[in-house]
Amino acid sequence: MKTVKNVKRRDFLKAGAVLSTFMIVPRHVIGGPGFLAPSDKITMGFIGCGKQSGGLRGNFLTNGAQIVGASDVYKDKLQTFTDNVEKWYADKADKASYKGITGYGDFRELLARKDVDAVVIALPDHWHAAAAVKAAEAGKDIYCEKPLSLTVQEGRAMVNATRKHKRVFQTGSMQRSWPEFRQAVQLVQSGAIGEVKRVVVGNGGPPRPWDLEAESTPSGLDWATWMGPNTIERPYSNRLAPTLDAKFWPEWRYIDEFGGGGMTDWGAHMFDIAQWGLGMDDSGPVEVIAPGPGMSDGLIYKYANGIEMTHDSKNGNYCQFFGSEGDVWVTRKKIKTTPESLADKSFAEGDYKVYVSENHYKDFMDAIKSRKKPICDVEIGHRTATVCNIGNIAYRLGKSLRWDPVKERFENDKEANDLLKRPMKKEWKV
């Protein structure tokens, strides 16, 4: 991907003499999608305009992105999203430079736009892989919500597409950009708690089977497209795709055709911190020990270095590292350590053991400009989702499994390996 710094100085000055009367050099003239001229803003499109999109929209707008397109199969949600974007720009000093936002029922129309640099994927989990792979193929940089994928195979396909098309990809595991989690990981990786012996991760359990009653599909919702890549069809339920006035989060995340339960929902946050602290961003455990058939708590992961990580589904969302010299417990907005003084231990800039990001959204945008990997690159997101997904497989089968993090296969277990993928419609298969 070309950037201005790659242009020879004398050639750039010649071009500047010709173009000096223009404020913005169109990216499609100079370098294609992703090329940013000095005065350009990063242009974004949103794929998915449900409840999660509101916070994402605000964070990207306040960090300087220009949202020019959005897509959703639910017309009311799409309209509300585009209205909110227009409202945000209405009172801004630079509103004259904003050319408006266009809504689409099919995200492929959004991906076809040459003036869109990046997309934000805020769809239900069963859509992530299909949308991300097509976005990479279309030359878009990608911010995709966690958990990254519904299956291990889909996650690897997302990584492969990102690398093949040289895209920047940020996983929405924003806890990596929060100070309490960075502090916990620095304490672990700096040796402040001594040699790590074990980890406990708290989050919900596996998904549940379909148990919702059929309801009438609301006007303006394309339910068949919402089902997307799934070959298993289900009737509409407001619990899956709530109307705009609903006060609850949609429950697709807890139904096994669409999500991975608390194991992938909050697990994608808390197992992510464990993986980060253990230095396993490009790997994972080698064994998953199930507590027994029908149980949904107490799963143990074993790493090649002997460290064990236990899943706790009964005591909230947290991550705790136990070392030979102390321990650190962390959740959102709170950190506790033994000894207590470690919680406030300072790290000079030269002592940082980890990637430092203060703002997950700005970090992504900076990576788009630099073409460097952001704090939670697609491989990292995939590896964390893999921990969640293989745990769900062990719970489902009620048996212990040997895992090869290099080959991304279970050892000598066809039944388990068959669950590393799922049937997908031909149109969306990755």
C-alpha positions as semicolon CSV with decimal commas, in nm:
position;residue;x (nm);y (nm);z (nm)
1;M;0,000;0,000;0,000
2;K;0,152;0,333;-0,105
3;T;0,179;0,627;0,132
4;V;0,308;0,980;0,079
5;K;0,635;0,898;0,256
6;N;0,720;0,647;-0,021
7;V;0,720;0,916;-0,290
8;K;1,055;1,067;-0,387
9;R;1,091;1,424;-0,259
10;R;1,152;1,587;-0,598
11;D;0,855;1,403;-0,754
12;F;0,634;1,500;-0,465
13;L;0,731;1,867;-0,497
14;K;0,653;1,861;-0,869
15;A;0,315;1,707;-0,796
16;G;0,258;1,965;-0,524
17;A;0,314;2,249;-0,768
18;V;0,045;2,113;-0,994
19;L;-0,201;2,027;-0,718
20;S;-0,142;2,324;-0,489
21;T;-0,485;2,468;-0,556
22;F;-0,661;2,159;-0,417
23;M;-0,727;2,091;-0,050
24;I;-0,782;1,715;-0,091
25;V;-0,626;1,474;-0,336
26;P;-0,880;1,197;-0,403
27;R;-0,743;0,864;-0,281
28;H;-0,881;0,680;-0,583
29;V;-0,666;0,900;-0,810
30;I;-0,339;0,848;-0,621
31;G;-0,334;0,509;-0,462
32;G;-0,669;0,335;-0,451
33;P;-0,871;0,237;-0,144
34;G;-0,673;0,275;0,177
35;F;-0,440;0,547;0,042
36;L;-0,464;0,855;0,260
37;A;-0,360;1,191;0,124
38;P;-0,239;1,434;0,394
39;S;-0,570;1,615;0,431
40;D;-0,794;1,308;0,406
41;K;-1,006;1,166;0,682
42;I;-1,046;0,792;0,719
43;T;-1,380;0,701;0,566
44;M;-1,575;0,418;0,726
45;G;-1,879;0,204;0,665
46;F;-2,070;0,014;0,933
47;I;-2,193;-0,339;0,874
48;G;-2,456;-0,399;1,140
49;C;-2,652;-0,118;1,308
50;G;-2,788;-0,288;1,619
51;K;-2,731;-0,212;1,986
52;Q;-2,353;-0,255;1,978
53;S;-2,311;-0,014;1,690
54;G;-2,411;0,292;1,894
55;G;-2,103;0,297;2,115
56;L;-1,876;0,209;1,825
57;R;-2,026;0,488;1,614
58;G;-1,959;0,745;1,887
59;N;-1,604;0,628;1,949
60;F;-1,503;0,640;1,584
61;L;-1,670;0,975;1,518
62;T;-1,502;1,139;1,817
63;N;-1,168;1,003;1,701
64;G;-1,196;1,165;1,359
65;A;-1,340;0,896;1,132
66;Q;-1,591;0,999;0,867
67;I;-1,880;0,751;0,848
68;V;-2,016;0,755;0,494
69;G;-2,213;0,432;0,471
70;A;-2,398;0,173;0,677
71;S;-2,575;-0,157;0,618
72;D;-2,837;-0,355;0,805
73;V;-3,120;-0,594;0,719
74;Y;-3,350;-0,419;0,970
75;K;-3,466;-0,094;0,809
76;D;-3,560;0,079;1,135
77;K;-3,216;0,020;1,284
78;L;-3,044;0,130;0,966
79;Q;-3,248;0,450;0,955
80;T;-3,182;0,526;1,321
81;F;-2,809;0,476;1,271
82;T;-2,788;0,703;0,966
83;D;-3,003;0,967;1,138
84;N;-2,767;0,968;1,437
85;V;-2,463;1,010;1,214
86;E;-2,625;1,302;1,030
87;K;-2,724;1,458;1,364
88;W;-2,369;1,429;1,493
89;Y;-2,230;1,619;1,194
90;A;-2,504;1,882;1,190
91;D;-2,343;2,101;1,456
92;K;-1,978;2,042;1,370
93;A;-1,754;2,320;1,241
94;D;-1,629;2,105;0,954
95;K;-1,976;1,988;0,849
96;A;-1,927;2,141;0,504
97;S;-1,670;1,871;0,425
98;Y;-1,914;1,593;0,512
99;K;-2,101;1,456;0,211
100;G;-2,362;1,249;0,393
101;I;-2,420;0,883;0,469
102;T;-2,588;0,618;0,252
103;G;-2,773;0,316;0,387
104;Y;-2,772;-0,031;0,229
105;G;-2,972;-0,347;0,285
106;D;-2,687;-0,560;0,145
107;F;-2,340;-0,493;0,285
108;R;-2,181;-0,601;-0,042
109;E;-2,307;-0,275;-0,196
110;L;-2,120;-0,087;0,076
111;L;-1,804;-0,291;0,012
112;A;-1,823;-0,202;-0,358
113;R;-1,766;0,167;-0,282
114;K;-1,416;0,278;-0,376
115;D;-1,423;0,571;-0,134
116;V;-1,458;0,355;0,181
117;D;-1,128;0,287;0,356
118;A;-1,248;0,065;0,639
119;V;-1,552;-0,114;0,775
120;V;-1,675;-0,183;1,125
121;I;-1,842;-0,524;1,156
122;A;-2,097;-0,525;1,437
123;L;-2,308;-0,821;1,324
124;P;-2,410;-1,128;1,527
125;D;-2,129;-1,382;1,557
126;H;-2,263;-1,619;1,291
127;W;-2,202;-1,345;1,031
128;H;-1,851;-1,234;1,130
129;A;-1,641;-1,460;0,908
130;A;-1,842;-1,416;0,589
131;A;-1,850;-1,037;0,622
132;A;-1,484;-1,004;0,718
133;V;-1,353;-1,224;0,437
134;K;-1,555;-1,032;0,178
135;A;-1,439;-0,702;0,327
136;A;-1,075;-0,811;0,298
137;E;-1,134;-0,920;-0,061
138;A;-1,283;-0,577;-0,132
139;G;-0,967;-0,406;-0,004
140;K;-1,114;-0,268;0,317
141;D;-0,942;-0,247;0,654
142;I;-1,151;-0,410;0,923
143;Y;-1,262;-0,356;1,280
144;C;-1,463;-0,662;1,384
145;E;-1,643;-0,717;1,711
146;K;-1,547;-1,001;1,942
147;P;-1,570;-1,295;1,964
148;L;-1,402;-1,299;1,628
149;S;-1,549;-1,623;1,498
150;L;-1,809;-1,888;1,568
151;T;-1,574;-2,173;1,472
152;V;-1,198;-2,229;1,456
153;Q;-1,211;-2,284;1,080
154;E;-1,387;-1,951;1,025
155;G;-1,132;-1,768;1,240
156;R;-0,841;-1,907;1,041
157;A;-1,017;-1,806;0,717
158;M;-1,040;-1,450;0,851
159;V;-0,668;-1,446;0,927
160;N;-0,580;-1,588;0,585
161;A;-0,794;-1,334;0,399
162;T;-0,649;-1,046;0,601
163;R;-0,293;-1,151;0,524
164;K;-0,358;-1,231;0,157
165;H;-0,510;-0,889;0,089
166;K;-0,271;-0,700;0,320
167;R;-0,541;-0,547;0,535
168;V;-0,526;-0,391;0,881
169;F;-0,758;-0,575;1,120
170;Q;-0,849;-0,479;1,476
171;T;-1,049;-0,718;1,695
172;G;-1,293;-0,536;1,923
173;S;-1,135;-0,667;2,244
174;M;-1,105;-0,315;2,380
175;Q;-0,994;-0,428;2,727
176;R;-0,643;-0,442;2,579
177;S;-0,658;-0,063;2,563
178;W;-0,777;-0,019;2,924
179;P;-0,523;0,067;3,197
180;E;-0,624;-0,191;3,459
181;F;-0,580;-0,482;3,218
182;R;-0,253;-0,346;3,084
183;Q;-0,129;-0,310;3,441
184;A;-0,224;-0,670;3,521
185;V;-0,045;-0,802;3,213
186;Q;0,263;-0,591;3,282
187;L;0,280;-0,729;3,636
188;V;0,267;-1,081;3,495
189;Q;0,510;-1,034;3,209
190;S;0,760;-0,828;3,411
191;G;0,790;-1,106;3,670
192;A;0,645;-0,893;3,950
193;I;0,435;-1,188;4,075
194;G;0,714;-1,436;4,016
195;E;0,675;-1,746;3,803
196;V;0,316;-1,793;3,687
197;K;0,172;-2,118;3,821
198;R;-0,193;-2,105;3,724
199;V;-0,472;-1,881;3,597
200;V;-0,845;-1,867;3,671
201;V;-1,081;-1,703;3,421
202;G;-1,434;-1,608;3,515
203;N;-1,710;-1,577;3,256
204;G;-2,034;-1,750;3,158
205;G;-2,080;-2,104;3,036
206;P;-2,155;-2,275;2,703
207;P;-2,451;-2,187;2,475
208;R;-2,791;-2,345;2,511
209;P;-2,994;-2,529;2,246
210;W;-3,272;-2,348;2,061
211;D;-3,560;-2,284;2,304
212;L;-3,740;-1,973;2,174
213;E;-4,099;-1,949;2,055
214;A;-4,181;-1,828;1,705
215;E;-4,311;-1,470;1,672
216;S;-4,431;-1,254;1,385
217;T;-4,146;-1,092;1,194
218;P;-4,153;-0,712;1,227
219;S;-4,208;-0,498;0,921
220;G;-3,884;-0,392;0,760
221;L;-3,676;-0,687;0,879
222;D;-3,533;-0,926;0,621
223;W;-3,527;-1,232;0,847
224;A;-3,395;-1,471;0,581
225;T;-3,088;-1,253;0,533
226;W;-3,045;-1,209;0,910
227;M;-3,010;-1,589;0,926
228;G;-2,733;-1,545;0,671
229;P;-2,475;-1,824;0,640
230;N;-2,669;-2,066;0,862
231;T;-2,809;-2,376;0,697
232;I;-3,030;-2,437;1,003
233;E;-3,332;-2,207;0,979
234;R;-3,518;-2,075;1,282
235;P;-3,833;-1,863;1,315
236;Y;-3,812;-1,501;1,418
237;S;-3,791;-1,418;1,788
238;N;-3,768;-1,073;1,940
239;R;-3,506;-1,218;2,177
240;L;-3,275;-1,265;1,878
241;A;-3,330;-0,942;1,686
242;P;-3,502;-0,702;1,927
243;T;-3,712;-0,413;1,811
244;L;-3,573;-0,064;1,866
245;D;-3,762;-0,011;2,192
246;A;-3,620;-0,325;2,358
247;K;-3,415;-0,259;2,673
248;F;-3,223;-0,588;2,671
249;W;-2,924;-0,719;2,477
250;P;-3,017;-0,973;2,208
251;E;-2,991;-1,338;2,310
252;W;-2,849;-1,480;1,987
253;R;-2,514;-1,491;2,170
254;Y;-2,651;-1,762;2,402
255;I;-2,808;-1,987;2,134
256;D;-2,569;-2,240;1,983
257;E;-2,673;-2,181;1,620
258;F;-2,572;-1,817;1,649
259;G;-2,326;-1,773;1,937
260;G;-2,106;-1,952;2,187
261;G;-2,275;-1,853;2,513
262;G;-2,088;-1,679;2,791
263;M;-1,780;-1,878;2,693
264;T;-1,740;-1,667;2,381
265;D;-1,932;-1,353;2,484
266;W;-1,747;-1,251;2,802
267;G;-1,490;-1,526;2,747
268;A;-1,357;-1,342;2,443
269;H;-1,271;-1,060;2,684
270;M;-1,137;-1,250;2,983
271;F;-0,963;-1,541;2,811
272;D;-0,808;-1,271;2,592
273;I;-0,641;-1,113;2,897
274;A;-0,517;-1,457;3,006
275;Q;-0,371;-1,528;2,662
276;W;-0,209;-1,184;2,658
277;G;-0,056;-1,224;3,002
278;L;0,077;-1,571;2,923
279;G;0,237;-1,455;2,598
280;M;0,017;-1,687;2,395
281;D;-0,112;-1,439;2,134
282;D;0,005;-1,666;1,852
283;S;-0,063;-2,000;2,019
284;G;-0,282;-2,160;2,284
285;P;-0,326;-2,455;2,520
286;V;-0,235;-2,813;2,430
287;E;-0,501;-2,991;2,635
288;V;-0,859;-2,926;2,743
289;I;-0,977;-3,127;3,044
290;A;-1,355;-3,150;3,070
291;P;-1,511;-3,179;3,418
292;G;-1,748;-3,450;3,294
293;P;-2,056;-3,509;3,076
294;G;-2,331;-3,252;3,122
295;M;-2,118;-3,011;3,328
296;S;-2,065;-2,647;3,232
297;D;-1,809;-2,531;3,489
298;G;-1,458;-2,627;3,593
299;L;-1,297;-2,688;3,255
300;I;-0,915;-2,686;3,273
301;Y;-0,682;-2,582;2,993
302;K;-0,319;-2,694;3,002
303;Y;-0,037;-2,513;2,822
304;A;0,285;-2,675;2,700
305;N;0,482;-2,495;2,973
306;G;0,275;-2,665;3,244
307;I;0,054;-2,371;3,337
308;E;-0,312;-2,459;3,399
309;M;-0,605;-2,226;3,336
310;T;-0,939;-2,301;3,501
311;H;-1,277;-2,176;3,379
312;D;-1,509;-2,043;3,651
313;S;-1,866;-1,971;3,539
314;K;-2,012;-1,890;3,883
315;N;-1,828;-1,585;4,014
316;G;-1,853;-1,310;3,757
317;N;-1,622;-1,187;3,484
318;Y;-1,255;-1,163;3,577
319;C;-0,905;-1,295;3,518
320;Q;-0,665;-1,393;3,798
321;F;-0,298;-1,488;3,767
322;F;-0,128;-1,680;4,048
323;G;0,251;-1,660;4,070
324;S;0,524;-1,783;4,301
325;E;0,560;-1,435;4,454
326;G;0,204;-1,300;4,443
327;D;-0,115;-1,277;4,241
328;V;-0,318;-1,028;4,041
329;W;-0,697;-1,024;3,997
330;V;-0,851;-0,792;3,742
331;T;-1,193;-0,701;3,611
332;R;-1,328;-0,386;3,450
333;K;-1,230;-0,076;3,648
334;K;-1,075;-0,278;3,931
335;I;-0,748;-0,454;4,005
336;K;-0,640;-0,633;4,324
337;T;-0,297;-0,777;4,397
338;T;-0,097;-0,967;4,654
339;P;0,106;-0,792;4,781
340;E;-0,123;-0,488;4,762
341;S;0,156;-0,254;4,656
342;L;0,176;-0,419;4,314
343;A;-0,156;-0,266;4,206
344;D;0,012;0,076;4,191
345;K;0,350;-0,035;4,064
346;S;0,464;0,206;3,797
347;F;0,634;0,112;3,473
348;A;0,856;0,364;3,298
349;E;0,812;0,385;2,923
350;G;1,134;0,193;2,870
351;D;1,008;-0,083;3,102
352;Y;0,691;-0,157;2,909
353;K;0,660;-0,527;2,843
354;V;0,344;-0,495;2,635
355;Y;0,197;-0,301;2,344
356;V;0,055;0,021;2,489
357;S;-0,272;0,153;2,351
358;E;-0,474;0,414;2,537
359;N;-0,761;0,419;2,286
360;H;-0,870;0,107;2,098
361;Y;-1,041;0,300;1,817
362;K;-0,765;0,553;1,761
363;D;-0,517;0,266;1,768
364;F;-0,701;0,108;1,474
365;M;-0,707;0,435;1,283
366;D;-0,338;0,495;1,349
367;A;-0,267;0,145;1,218
368;I;-0,461;0,221;0,900
369;K;-0,227;0,514;0,839
370;S;0,095;0,336;0,935
371;R;-0,003;-0,007;0,791
372;K;0,128;-0,168;1,111
373;K;-0,062;-0,423;1,316
374;P;-0,291;-0,277;1,586
375;I;-0,298;-0,395;1,947
376;C;-0,549;-0,675;1,882
377;D;-0,462;-0,801;1,535
378;V;-0,677;-1,066;1,365
379;E;-0,440;-1,348;1,467
380;I;-0,475;-1,248;1,832
381;G;-0,853;-1,231;1,806
382;H;-0,858;-1,570;1,634
383;R;-0,641;-1,735;1,900
384;T;-0,859;-1,604;2,181
385;A;-1,178;-1,715;2,004
386;T;-1,015;-2,055;1,956
387;V;-0,966;-2,096;2,332
388;C;-1,337;-2,021;2,379
389;N;-1,450;-2,248;2,095
390;I;-1,244;-2,554;2,186
391;G;-1,365;-2,515;2,544
392;N;-1,723;-2,526;2,422
393;I;-1,643;-2,841;2,224
394;A;-1,500;-3,011;2,535
395;Y;-1,807;-2,912;2,738
396;R;-2,039;-3,034;2,465
397;L;-1,870;-3,372;2,430
398;G;-1,803;-3,406;2,803
399;K;-1,454;-3,539;2,749
400;S;-1,093;-3,426;2,763
401;L;-0,912;-3,344;2,439
402;R;-0,557;-3,297;2,318
403;W;-0,516;-2,982;2,108
404;D;-0,242;-2,896;1,858
405;P;-0,221;-2,513;1,841
406;V;0,005;-2,529;1,534
407;K;-0,212;-2,756;1,320
408;E;-0,529;-2,627;1,492
409;R;-0,665;-2,978;1,520
410;F;-0,754;-3,216;1,801
411;E;-0,531;-3,521;1,821
412;N;-0,697;-3,844;1,712
413;D;-1,055;-3,731;1,768
414;K;-1,274;-3,708;1,458
415;E;-1,586;-3,628;1,661
416;A;-1,421;-3,318;1,809
417;N;-1,255;-3,214;1,483
418;D;-1,590;-3,223;1,306
419;L;-1,700;-2,943;1,540
420;L;-1,418;-2,710;1,432
421;K;-1,641;-2,604;1,142
422;R;-2,011;-2,579;1,067
423;P;-2,231;-2,614;0,760
424;M;-2,262;-2,283;0,573
425;K;-2,463;-2,183;0,270
426;K;-2,257;-2,190;-0,048
427;E;-2,297;-1,817;-0,101
428;W;-2,129;-1,738;0,231
429;K;-1,894;-2,030;0,285
430;V;-1,538;-1,935;0,382
